[in-house]
C-alpha positions as a Markdown table, in Angstrom:
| # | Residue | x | y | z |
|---|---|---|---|---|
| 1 | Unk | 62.4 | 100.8 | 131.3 |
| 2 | Unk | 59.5 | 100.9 | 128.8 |
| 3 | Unk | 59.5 | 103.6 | 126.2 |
| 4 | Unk | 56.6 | 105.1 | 127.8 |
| 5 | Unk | 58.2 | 105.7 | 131.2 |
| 6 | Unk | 61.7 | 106.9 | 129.0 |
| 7 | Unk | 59.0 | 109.9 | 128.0 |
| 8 | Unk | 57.7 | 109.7 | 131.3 |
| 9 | Unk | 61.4 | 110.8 | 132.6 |
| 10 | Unk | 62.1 | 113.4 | 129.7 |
| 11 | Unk | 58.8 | 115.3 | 131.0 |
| 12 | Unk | 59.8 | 115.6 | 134.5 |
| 13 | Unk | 63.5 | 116.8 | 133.2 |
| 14 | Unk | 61.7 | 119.2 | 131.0 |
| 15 | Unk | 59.4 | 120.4 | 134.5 |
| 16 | Unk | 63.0 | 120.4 | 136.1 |
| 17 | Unk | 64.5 | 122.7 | 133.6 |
| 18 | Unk | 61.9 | 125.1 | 134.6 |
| 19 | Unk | 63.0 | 125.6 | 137.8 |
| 20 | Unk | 64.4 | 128.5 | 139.4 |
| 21 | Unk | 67.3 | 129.6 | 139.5 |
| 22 | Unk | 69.7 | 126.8 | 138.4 |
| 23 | Unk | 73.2 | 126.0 | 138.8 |
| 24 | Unk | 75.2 | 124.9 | 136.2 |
| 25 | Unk | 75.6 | 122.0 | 137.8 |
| 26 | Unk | 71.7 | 121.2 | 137.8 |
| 27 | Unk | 71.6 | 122.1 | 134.0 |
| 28 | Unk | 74.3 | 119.6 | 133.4 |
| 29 | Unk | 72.5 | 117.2 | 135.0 |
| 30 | Unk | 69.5 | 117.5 | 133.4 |
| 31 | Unk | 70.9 | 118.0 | 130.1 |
| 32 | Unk | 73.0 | 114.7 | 130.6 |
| 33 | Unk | 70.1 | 112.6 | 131.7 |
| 34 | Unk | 67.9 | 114.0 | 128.6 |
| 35 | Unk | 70.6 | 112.9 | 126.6 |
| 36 | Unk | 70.5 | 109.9 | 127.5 |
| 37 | Unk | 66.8 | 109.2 | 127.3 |
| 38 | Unk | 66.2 | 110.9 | 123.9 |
| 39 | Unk | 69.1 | 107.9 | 123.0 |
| 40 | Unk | 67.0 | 105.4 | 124.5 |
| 41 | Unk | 63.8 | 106.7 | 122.9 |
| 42 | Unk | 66.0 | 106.6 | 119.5 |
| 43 | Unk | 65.8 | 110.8 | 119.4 |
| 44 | Unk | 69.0 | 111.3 | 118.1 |
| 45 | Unk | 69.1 | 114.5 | 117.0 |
| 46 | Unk | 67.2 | 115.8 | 120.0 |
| 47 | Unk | 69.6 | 113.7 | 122.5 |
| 48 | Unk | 72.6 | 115.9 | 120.2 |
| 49 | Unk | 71.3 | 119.0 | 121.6 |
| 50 | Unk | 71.2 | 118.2 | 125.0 |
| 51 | Unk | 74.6 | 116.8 | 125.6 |
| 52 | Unk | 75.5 | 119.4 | 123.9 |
| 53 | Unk | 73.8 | 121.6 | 126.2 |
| 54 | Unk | 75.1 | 119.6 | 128.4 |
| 55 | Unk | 78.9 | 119.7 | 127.7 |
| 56 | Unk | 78.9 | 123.6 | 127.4 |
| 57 | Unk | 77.9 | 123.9 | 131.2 |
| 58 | Unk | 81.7 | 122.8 | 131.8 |
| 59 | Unk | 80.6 | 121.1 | 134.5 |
| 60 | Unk | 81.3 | 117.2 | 133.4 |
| 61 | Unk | 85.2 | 116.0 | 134.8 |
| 62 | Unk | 87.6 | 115.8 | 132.3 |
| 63 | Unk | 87.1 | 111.6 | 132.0 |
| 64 | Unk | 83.2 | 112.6 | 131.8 |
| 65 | Unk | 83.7 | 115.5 | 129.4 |
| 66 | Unk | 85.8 | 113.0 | 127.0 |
| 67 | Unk | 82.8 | 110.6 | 126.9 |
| 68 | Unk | 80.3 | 112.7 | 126.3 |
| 69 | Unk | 82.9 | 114.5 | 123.7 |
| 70 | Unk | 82.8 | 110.7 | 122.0 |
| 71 | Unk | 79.1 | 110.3 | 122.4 |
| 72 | Unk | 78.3 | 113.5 | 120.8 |
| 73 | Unk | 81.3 | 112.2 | 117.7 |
| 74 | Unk | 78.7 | 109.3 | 117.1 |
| 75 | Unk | 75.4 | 111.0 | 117.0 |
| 76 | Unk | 76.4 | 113.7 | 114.9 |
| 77 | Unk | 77.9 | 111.0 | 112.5 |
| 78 | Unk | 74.4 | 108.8 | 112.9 |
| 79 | Unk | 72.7 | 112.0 | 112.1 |
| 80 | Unk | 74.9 | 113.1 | 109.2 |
| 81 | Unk | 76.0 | 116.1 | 110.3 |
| 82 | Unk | 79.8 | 115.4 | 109.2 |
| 83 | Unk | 81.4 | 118.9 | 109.4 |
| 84 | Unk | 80.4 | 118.7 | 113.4 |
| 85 | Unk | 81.6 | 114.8 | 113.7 |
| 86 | Unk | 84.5 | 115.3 | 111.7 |
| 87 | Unk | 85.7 | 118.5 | 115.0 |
| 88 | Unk | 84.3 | 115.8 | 117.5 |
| 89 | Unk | 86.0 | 113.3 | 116.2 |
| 90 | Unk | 89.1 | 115.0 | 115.8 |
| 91 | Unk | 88.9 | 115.9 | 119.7 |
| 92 | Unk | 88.4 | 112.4 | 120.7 |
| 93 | Unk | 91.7 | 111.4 | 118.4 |
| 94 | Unk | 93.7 | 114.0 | 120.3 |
| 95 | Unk | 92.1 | 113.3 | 123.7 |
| 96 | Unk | 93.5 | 109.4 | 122.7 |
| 97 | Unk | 90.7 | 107.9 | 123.7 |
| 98 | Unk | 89.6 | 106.7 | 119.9 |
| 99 | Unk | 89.6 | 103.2 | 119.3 |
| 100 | Unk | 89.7 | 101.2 | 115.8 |
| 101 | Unk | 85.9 | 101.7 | 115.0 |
| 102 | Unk | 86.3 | 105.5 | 116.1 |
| 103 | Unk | 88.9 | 106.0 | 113.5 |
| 104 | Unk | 86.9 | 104.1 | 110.9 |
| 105 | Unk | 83.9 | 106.7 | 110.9 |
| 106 | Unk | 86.4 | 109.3 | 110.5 |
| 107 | Unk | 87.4 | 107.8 | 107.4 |
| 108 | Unk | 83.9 | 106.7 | 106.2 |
| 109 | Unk | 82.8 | 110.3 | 106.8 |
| 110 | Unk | 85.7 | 111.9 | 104.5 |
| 111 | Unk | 84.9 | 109.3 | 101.6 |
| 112 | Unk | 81.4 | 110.5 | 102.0 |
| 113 | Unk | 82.6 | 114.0 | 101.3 |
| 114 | Unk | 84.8 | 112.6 | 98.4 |
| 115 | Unk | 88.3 | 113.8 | 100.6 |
| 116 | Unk | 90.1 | 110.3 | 99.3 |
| 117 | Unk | 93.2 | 112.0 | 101.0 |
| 118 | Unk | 91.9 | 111.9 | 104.4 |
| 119 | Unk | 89.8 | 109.2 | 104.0 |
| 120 | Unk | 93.1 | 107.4 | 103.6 |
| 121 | Unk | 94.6 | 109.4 | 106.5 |
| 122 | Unk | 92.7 | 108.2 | 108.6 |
| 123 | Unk | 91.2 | 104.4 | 107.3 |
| 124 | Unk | 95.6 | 103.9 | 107.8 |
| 125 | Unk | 95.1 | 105.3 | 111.6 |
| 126 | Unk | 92.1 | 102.8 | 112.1 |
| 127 | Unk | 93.9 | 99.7 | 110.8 |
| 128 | Unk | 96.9 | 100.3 | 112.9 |
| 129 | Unk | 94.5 | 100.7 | 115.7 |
| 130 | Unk | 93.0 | 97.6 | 114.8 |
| 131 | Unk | 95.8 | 95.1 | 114.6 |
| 132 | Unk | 97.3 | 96.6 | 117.5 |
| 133 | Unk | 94.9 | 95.2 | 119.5 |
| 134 | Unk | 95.0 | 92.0 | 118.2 |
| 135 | Unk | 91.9 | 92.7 | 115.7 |
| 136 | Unk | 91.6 | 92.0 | 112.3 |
| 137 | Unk | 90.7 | 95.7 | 110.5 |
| 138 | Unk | 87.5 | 96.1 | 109.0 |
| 139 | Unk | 87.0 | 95.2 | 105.2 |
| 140 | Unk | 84.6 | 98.7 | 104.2 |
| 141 | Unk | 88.3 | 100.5 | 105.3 |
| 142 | Unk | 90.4 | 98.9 | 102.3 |
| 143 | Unk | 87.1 | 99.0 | 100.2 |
| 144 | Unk | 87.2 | 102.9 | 100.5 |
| 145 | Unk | 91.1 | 103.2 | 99.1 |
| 146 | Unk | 90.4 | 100.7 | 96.6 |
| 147 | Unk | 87.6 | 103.1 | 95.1 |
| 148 | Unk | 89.1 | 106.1 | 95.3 |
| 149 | Unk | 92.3 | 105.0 | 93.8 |
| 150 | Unk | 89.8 | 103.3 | 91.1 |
| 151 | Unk | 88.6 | 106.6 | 90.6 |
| 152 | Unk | 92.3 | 108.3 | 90.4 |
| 153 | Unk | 93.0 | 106.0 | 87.8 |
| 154 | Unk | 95.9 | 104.4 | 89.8 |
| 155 | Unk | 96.3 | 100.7 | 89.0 |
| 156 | Unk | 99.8 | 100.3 | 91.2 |
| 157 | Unk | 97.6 | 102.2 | 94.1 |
| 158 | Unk | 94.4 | 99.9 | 93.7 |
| 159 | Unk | 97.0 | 96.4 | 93.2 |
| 160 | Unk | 98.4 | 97.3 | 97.1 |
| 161 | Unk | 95.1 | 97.7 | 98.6 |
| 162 | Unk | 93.9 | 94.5 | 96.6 |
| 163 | Unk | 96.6 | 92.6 | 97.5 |
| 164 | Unk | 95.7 | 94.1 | 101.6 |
| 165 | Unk | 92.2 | 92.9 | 100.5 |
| 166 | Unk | 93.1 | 89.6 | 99.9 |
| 167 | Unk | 95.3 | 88.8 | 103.0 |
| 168 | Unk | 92.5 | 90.1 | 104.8 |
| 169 | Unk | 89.5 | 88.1 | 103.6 |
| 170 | Unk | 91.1 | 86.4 | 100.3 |
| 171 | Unk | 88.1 | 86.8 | 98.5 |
| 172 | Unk | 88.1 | 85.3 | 94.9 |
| 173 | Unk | 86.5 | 88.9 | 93.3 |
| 174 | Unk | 89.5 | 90.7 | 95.1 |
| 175 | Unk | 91.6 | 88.0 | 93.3 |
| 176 | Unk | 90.1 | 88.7 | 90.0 |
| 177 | Unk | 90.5 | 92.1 | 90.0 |
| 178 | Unk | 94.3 | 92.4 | 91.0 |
| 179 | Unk | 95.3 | 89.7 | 88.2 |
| 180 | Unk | 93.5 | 91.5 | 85.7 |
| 181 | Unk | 95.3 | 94.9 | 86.6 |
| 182 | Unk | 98.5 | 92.7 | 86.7 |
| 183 | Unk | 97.5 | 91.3 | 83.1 |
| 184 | Unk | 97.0 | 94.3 | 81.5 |
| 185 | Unk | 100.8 | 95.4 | 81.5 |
| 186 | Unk | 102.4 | 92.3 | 80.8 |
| 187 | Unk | 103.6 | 91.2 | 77.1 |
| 188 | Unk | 106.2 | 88.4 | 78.1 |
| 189 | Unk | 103.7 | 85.1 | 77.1 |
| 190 | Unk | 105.8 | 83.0 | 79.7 |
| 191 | Unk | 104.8 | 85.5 | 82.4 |
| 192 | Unk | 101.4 | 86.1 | 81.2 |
| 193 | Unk | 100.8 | 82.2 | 81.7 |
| 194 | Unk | 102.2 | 82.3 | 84.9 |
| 195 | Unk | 99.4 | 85.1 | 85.9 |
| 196 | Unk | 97.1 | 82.7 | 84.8 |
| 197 | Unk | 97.8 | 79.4 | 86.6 |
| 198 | Unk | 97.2 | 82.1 | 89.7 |
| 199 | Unk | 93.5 | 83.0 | 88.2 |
| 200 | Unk | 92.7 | 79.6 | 87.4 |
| 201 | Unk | 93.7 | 78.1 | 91.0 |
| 202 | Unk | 92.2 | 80.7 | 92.7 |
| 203 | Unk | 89.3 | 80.3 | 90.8 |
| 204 | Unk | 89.0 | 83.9 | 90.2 |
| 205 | Unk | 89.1 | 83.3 | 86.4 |
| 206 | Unk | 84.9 | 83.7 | 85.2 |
| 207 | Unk | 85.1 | 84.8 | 81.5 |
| 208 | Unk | 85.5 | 81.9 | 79.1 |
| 209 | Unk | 88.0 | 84.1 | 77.1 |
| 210 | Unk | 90.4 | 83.8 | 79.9 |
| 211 | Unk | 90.2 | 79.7 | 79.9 |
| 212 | Unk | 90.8 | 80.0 | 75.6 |
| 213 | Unk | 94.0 | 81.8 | 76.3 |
| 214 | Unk | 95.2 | 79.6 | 79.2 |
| 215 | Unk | 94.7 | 76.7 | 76.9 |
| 216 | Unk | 96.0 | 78.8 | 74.2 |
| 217 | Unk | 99.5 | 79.3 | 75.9 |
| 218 | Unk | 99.8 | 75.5 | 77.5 |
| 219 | Unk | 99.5 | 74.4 | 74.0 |
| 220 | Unk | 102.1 | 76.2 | 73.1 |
| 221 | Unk | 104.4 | 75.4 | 76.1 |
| 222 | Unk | 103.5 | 71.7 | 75.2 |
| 223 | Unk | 101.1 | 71.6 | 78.3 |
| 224 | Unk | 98.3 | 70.1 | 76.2 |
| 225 | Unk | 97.0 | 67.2 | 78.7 |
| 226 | Unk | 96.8 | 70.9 | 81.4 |
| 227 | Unk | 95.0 | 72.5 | 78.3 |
| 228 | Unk | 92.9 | 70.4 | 77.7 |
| 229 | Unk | 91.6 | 70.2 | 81.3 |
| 230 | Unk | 91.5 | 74.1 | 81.5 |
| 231 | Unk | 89.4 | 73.9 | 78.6 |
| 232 | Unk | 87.2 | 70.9 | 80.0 |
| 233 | Unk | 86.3 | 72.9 | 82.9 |
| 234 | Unk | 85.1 | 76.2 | 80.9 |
| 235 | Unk | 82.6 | 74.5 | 79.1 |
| 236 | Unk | 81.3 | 72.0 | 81.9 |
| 237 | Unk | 81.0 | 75.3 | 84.0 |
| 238 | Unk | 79.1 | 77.0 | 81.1 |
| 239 | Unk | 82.3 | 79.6 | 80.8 |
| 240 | Unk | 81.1 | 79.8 | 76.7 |
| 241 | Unk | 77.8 | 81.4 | 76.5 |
| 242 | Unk | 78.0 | 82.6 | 72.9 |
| 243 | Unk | 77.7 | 79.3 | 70.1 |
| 244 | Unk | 80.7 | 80.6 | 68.0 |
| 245 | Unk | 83.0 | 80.4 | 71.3 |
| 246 | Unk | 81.4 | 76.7 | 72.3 |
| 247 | Unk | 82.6 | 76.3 | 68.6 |
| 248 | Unk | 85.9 | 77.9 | 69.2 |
| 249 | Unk | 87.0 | 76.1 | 72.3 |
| 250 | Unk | 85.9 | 72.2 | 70.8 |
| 251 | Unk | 87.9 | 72.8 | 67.9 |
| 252 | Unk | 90.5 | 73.8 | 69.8 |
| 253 | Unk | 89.8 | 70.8 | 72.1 |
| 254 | Unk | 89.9 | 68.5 | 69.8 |
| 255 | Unk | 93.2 | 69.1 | 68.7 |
| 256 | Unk | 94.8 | 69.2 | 72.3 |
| 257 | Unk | 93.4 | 65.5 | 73.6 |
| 258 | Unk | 94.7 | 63.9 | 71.1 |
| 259 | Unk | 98.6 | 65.5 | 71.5 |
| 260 | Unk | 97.3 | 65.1 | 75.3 |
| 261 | Unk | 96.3 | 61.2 | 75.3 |
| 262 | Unk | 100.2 | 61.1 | 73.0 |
| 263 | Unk | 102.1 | 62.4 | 76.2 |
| 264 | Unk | 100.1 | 60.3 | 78.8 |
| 265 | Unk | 101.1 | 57.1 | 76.9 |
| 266 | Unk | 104.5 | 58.0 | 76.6 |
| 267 | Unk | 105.0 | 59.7 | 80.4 |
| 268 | Unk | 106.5 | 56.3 | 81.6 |
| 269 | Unk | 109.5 | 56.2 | 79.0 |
| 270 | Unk | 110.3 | 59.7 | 78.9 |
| 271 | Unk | 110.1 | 59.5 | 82.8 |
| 272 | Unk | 112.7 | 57.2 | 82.9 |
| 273 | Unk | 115.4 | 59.1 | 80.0 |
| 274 | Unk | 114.5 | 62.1 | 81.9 |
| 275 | Unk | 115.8 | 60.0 | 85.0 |
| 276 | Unk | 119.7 | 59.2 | 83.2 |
| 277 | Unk | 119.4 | 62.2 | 81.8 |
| 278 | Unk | 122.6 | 64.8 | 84.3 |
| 279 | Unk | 120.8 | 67.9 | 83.5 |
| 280 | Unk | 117.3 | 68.6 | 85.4 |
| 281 | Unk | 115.2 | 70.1 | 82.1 |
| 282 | Unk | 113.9 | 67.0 | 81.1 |
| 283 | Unk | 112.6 | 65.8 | 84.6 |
| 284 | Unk | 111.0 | 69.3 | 85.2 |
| 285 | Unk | 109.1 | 68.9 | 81.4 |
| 286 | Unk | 108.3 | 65.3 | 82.8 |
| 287 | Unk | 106.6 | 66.2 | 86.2 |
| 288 | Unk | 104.8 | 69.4 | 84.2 |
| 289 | Unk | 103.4 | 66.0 | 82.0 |
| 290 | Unk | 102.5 | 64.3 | 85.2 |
| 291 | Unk | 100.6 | 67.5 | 86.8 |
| 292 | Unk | 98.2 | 67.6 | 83.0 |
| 293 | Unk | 97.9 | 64.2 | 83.3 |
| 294 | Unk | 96.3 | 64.4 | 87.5 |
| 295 | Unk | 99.0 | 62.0 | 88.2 |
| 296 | Unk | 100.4 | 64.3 | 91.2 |
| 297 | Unk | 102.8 | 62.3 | 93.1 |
| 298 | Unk | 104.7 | 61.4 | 89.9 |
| 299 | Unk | 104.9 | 64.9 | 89.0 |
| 300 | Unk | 106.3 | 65.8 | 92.7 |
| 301 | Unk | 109.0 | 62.9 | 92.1 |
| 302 | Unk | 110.0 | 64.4 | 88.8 |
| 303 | Unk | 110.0 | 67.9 | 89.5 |
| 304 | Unk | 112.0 | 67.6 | 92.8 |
| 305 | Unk | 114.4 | 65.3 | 90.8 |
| 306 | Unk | 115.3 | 67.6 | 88.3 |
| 307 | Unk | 115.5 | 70.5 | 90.7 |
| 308 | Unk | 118.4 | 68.8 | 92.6 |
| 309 | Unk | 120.1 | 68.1 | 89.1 |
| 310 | Unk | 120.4 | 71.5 | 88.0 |
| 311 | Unk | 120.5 | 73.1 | 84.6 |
| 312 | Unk | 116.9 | 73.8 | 84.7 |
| 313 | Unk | 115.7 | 76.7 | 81.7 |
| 314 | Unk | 112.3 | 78.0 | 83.5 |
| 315 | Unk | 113.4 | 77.7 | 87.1 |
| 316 | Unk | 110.4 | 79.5 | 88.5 |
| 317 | Unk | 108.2 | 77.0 | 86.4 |
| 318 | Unk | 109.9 | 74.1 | 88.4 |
| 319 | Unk | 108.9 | 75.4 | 92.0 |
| 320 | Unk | 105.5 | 76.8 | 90.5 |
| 321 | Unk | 104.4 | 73.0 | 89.4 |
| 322 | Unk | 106.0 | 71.2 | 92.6 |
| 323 | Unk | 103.9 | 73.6 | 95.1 |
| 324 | Unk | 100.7 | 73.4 | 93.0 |
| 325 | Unk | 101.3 | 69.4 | 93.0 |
| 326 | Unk | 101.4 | 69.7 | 96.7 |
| 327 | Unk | 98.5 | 71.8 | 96.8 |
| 328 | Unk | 96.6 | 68.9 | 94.9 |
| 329 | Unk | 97.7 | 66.5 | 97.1 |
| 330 | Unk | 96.5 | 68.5 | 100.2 |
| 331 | Unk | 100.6 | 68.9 | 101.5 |
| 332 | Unk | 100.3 | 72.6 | 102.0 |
| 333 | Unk | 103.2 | 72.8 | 104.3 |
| 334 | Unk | 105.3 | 71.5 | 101.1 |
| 335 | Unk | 103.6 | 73.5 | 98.7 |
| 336 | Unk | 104.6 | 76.8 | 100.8 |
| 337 | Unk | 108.3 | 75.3 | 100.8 |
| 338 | Unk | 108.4 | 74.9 | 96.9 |
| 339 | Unk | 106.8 | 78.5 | 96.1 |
| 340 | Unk | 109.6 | 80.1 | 99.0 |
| 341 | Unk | 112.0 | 78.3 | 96.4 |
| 342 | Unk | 110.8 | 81.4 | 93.4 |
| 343 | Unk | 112.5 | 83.8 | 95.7 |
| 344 | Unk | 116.3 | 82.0 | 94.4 |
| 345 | Unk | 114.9 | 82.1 | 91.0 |
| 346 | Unk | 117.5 | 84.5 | 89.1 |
| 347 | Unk | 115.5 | 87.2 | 86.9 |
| 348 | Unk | 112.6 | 86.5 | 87.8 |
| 349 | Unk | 109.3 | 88.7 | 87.0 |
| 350 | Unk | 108.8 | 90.6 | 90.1 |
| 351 | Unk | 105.4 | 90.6 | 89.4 |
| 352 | Unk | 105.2 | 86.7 | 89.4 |
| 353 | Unk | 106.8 | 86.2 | 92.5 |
| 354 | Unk | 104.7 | 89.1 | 94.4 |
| 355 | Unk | 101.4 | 86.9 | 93.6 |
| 356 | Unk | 102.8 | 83.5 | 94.1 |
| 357 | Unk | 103.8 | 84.5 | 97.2 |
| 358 | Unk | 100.5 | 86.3 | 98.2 |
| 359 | Unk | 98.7 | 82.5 | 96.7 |
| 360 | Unk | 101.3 | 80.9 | 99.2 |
| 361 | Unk | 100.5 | 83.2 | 102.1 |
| 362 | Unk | 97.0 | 82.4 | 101.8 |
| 363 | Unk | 97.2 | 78.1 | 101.9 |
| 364 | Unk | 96.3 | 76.8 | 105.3 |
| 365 | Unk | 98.5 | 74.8 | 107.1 |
């Protein structure tokens, strides 16, 4: 039907309502199919009222009177009046007839009235809903816990729903934001790194301060061909805006390529004493080489060398640089199998295991 005949039907409902006498089945009726045409006229608020109206003639059945309960949760929502959708919606919950995006308007209209608590309440309720039937819950649900334990000031609240974020869409902002919060706490340089090697191959790392300390820390662990290419890829991707850090990071540069082009010519010798070698520290320092260097597959060999040898130092370093060889090569399956390996590392940071595994969860197959 045209709009204009939708009008043409609301004034013969009107003439209707005019009748007498009426029964409160004829006003439920009418009430009903005004509803319905203010909705297809868009006249929300006016189609409100009349199933409204409508439902107080207690004439609908109880299946009818549940829909029209759910109809009347949505247009009072669409026409912001929330203390009314929240009693609705509430109704509907009980009745069990919500579904997933039912539940999510609940919580959208708490966060609107800054109530984080039931906002969470029910964004929980409407994520259930969702995966259990079979869908994948909506992103705005997670984005409303995140802010409002943003705004409590709770880090270890707001790195949970990240980390929900990111096994939902894996996003690289969500990615940015949970290493950062995960940053901020640590002081152990060897775990600190580790953080990083999860910004940099998520490529969630987008200040050029973050690349100078990466480099920073590989030089130190004797990583400086891996430096050096951290480093290479800040300033092709215009990561150093300011002249003083362009300054900063060719100084610093220049005196990792040269340590850098040192370990590539000797990789083949130490290779091999790292091969006679009974304990498994050399071969893991060997394939770290090999992983600076691009050279993937060599760094694989080593790596899985030394870790059937034993007597590694930096376990979790071993399985960290075999899966992200893996990853280079495009073996995900084999990456997934090294990073499972961090969970027999003894003592290792809780922290760095929690976001290896959520990097590993997140490789395709």
């Amino acid at each position: 039907m045209q709009a204009s005949q939708w009008a043409e039907a609301l004034k013969n409902l009107e003439a209707a309502e005019q009748k007498s006498p009426l029964t409160p089945f004829d006003k439920k009726t009418i009430y009903d199919f005004k509803g319905f045409a203010n909705v297809r006229l868009n006249h929300l608020k006016e189609a409100e009222s009349d199933y409204e109206q409508a439902l107080a003639t207690g004439q609908y059945t109880a299946e009818d009177a549940a829909k029209t309960t759910r109809m009347l949760f949505r247009l009072s929502a669409g026409n912001q009046q929330y203390t009314k959708a929240l009693e609705y919606g509430k109704q509907v919950a009980e009745g069990g007839t919500a579904n997933a995006d039912d539940l999510a308007v609940m919580s959208q209209i708490y966060y609107l009235q800054k109530d984080c608590k039931n906002s969470g309440v029910w964004a929980d309720k409407a994520i259930s809903a969702a995966r259990k039937a079979g869908e994948a819950p909506k992103e705005n649900l997670f984005q409303f816990k995140l802010q409002c334990a943003s705004d409590a000031g709770d880090n270890g609240a707001m790195a949970a729903v990240l980390m929900d974020l990111i096994k939902l869409t894996n996003k690289t902002n969500y990615w940015n934001t949970l290493l950062r919060i995960e940053r901020q706490d640590e002081r152990d340089d060897h775990n600190l790194l580790m953080i990083y090697r999860v910004m940099y191959d998520t490529d969630s790392m987008n200040a050029g301060s973050d690349y100078m300390e990466m480099a920073q820390l590989l030089g130190d662990a004797a990583l400086p061909g891996e430096a050096a290419s951290v480093l290479d890829k800040a300033m092709n991707s215009g990561k150093f805006t300011e002249q003083k850090d362009k300054d900063r990071a060719t100084r610093l540069s220049n005196t990792l390529k040269p340590r850098a082009e040192t370990d590539k010519k000797g990789e083949a010798a130490f290779d091999a004493e790292a091969a006679k070698n009974p304990a498994g520290e050399l071969d893991i320092k060997s394939g770290e080489v090999y992983y600076g260097s691009g050279d993937y597959q060599s760094a694989v060999t080593a790596i899985t060398r030394g870790i059937e040898k034993k007597g590694i130092k930096h376990l979790d370093e071993a399985y960290v640089y075999l899966g992200r060889a893996q990853v280079a090569l495009k073996n995900n399956p084999e990456a997934k199998k090294a990073f499972t390996g961090l969970k027999s590392v003894p003592n290792i940071s809780p922290r760095v295991l929690k976001l290896w595994e959520l990097y590993s969860d997140k490789l395709g197959s």
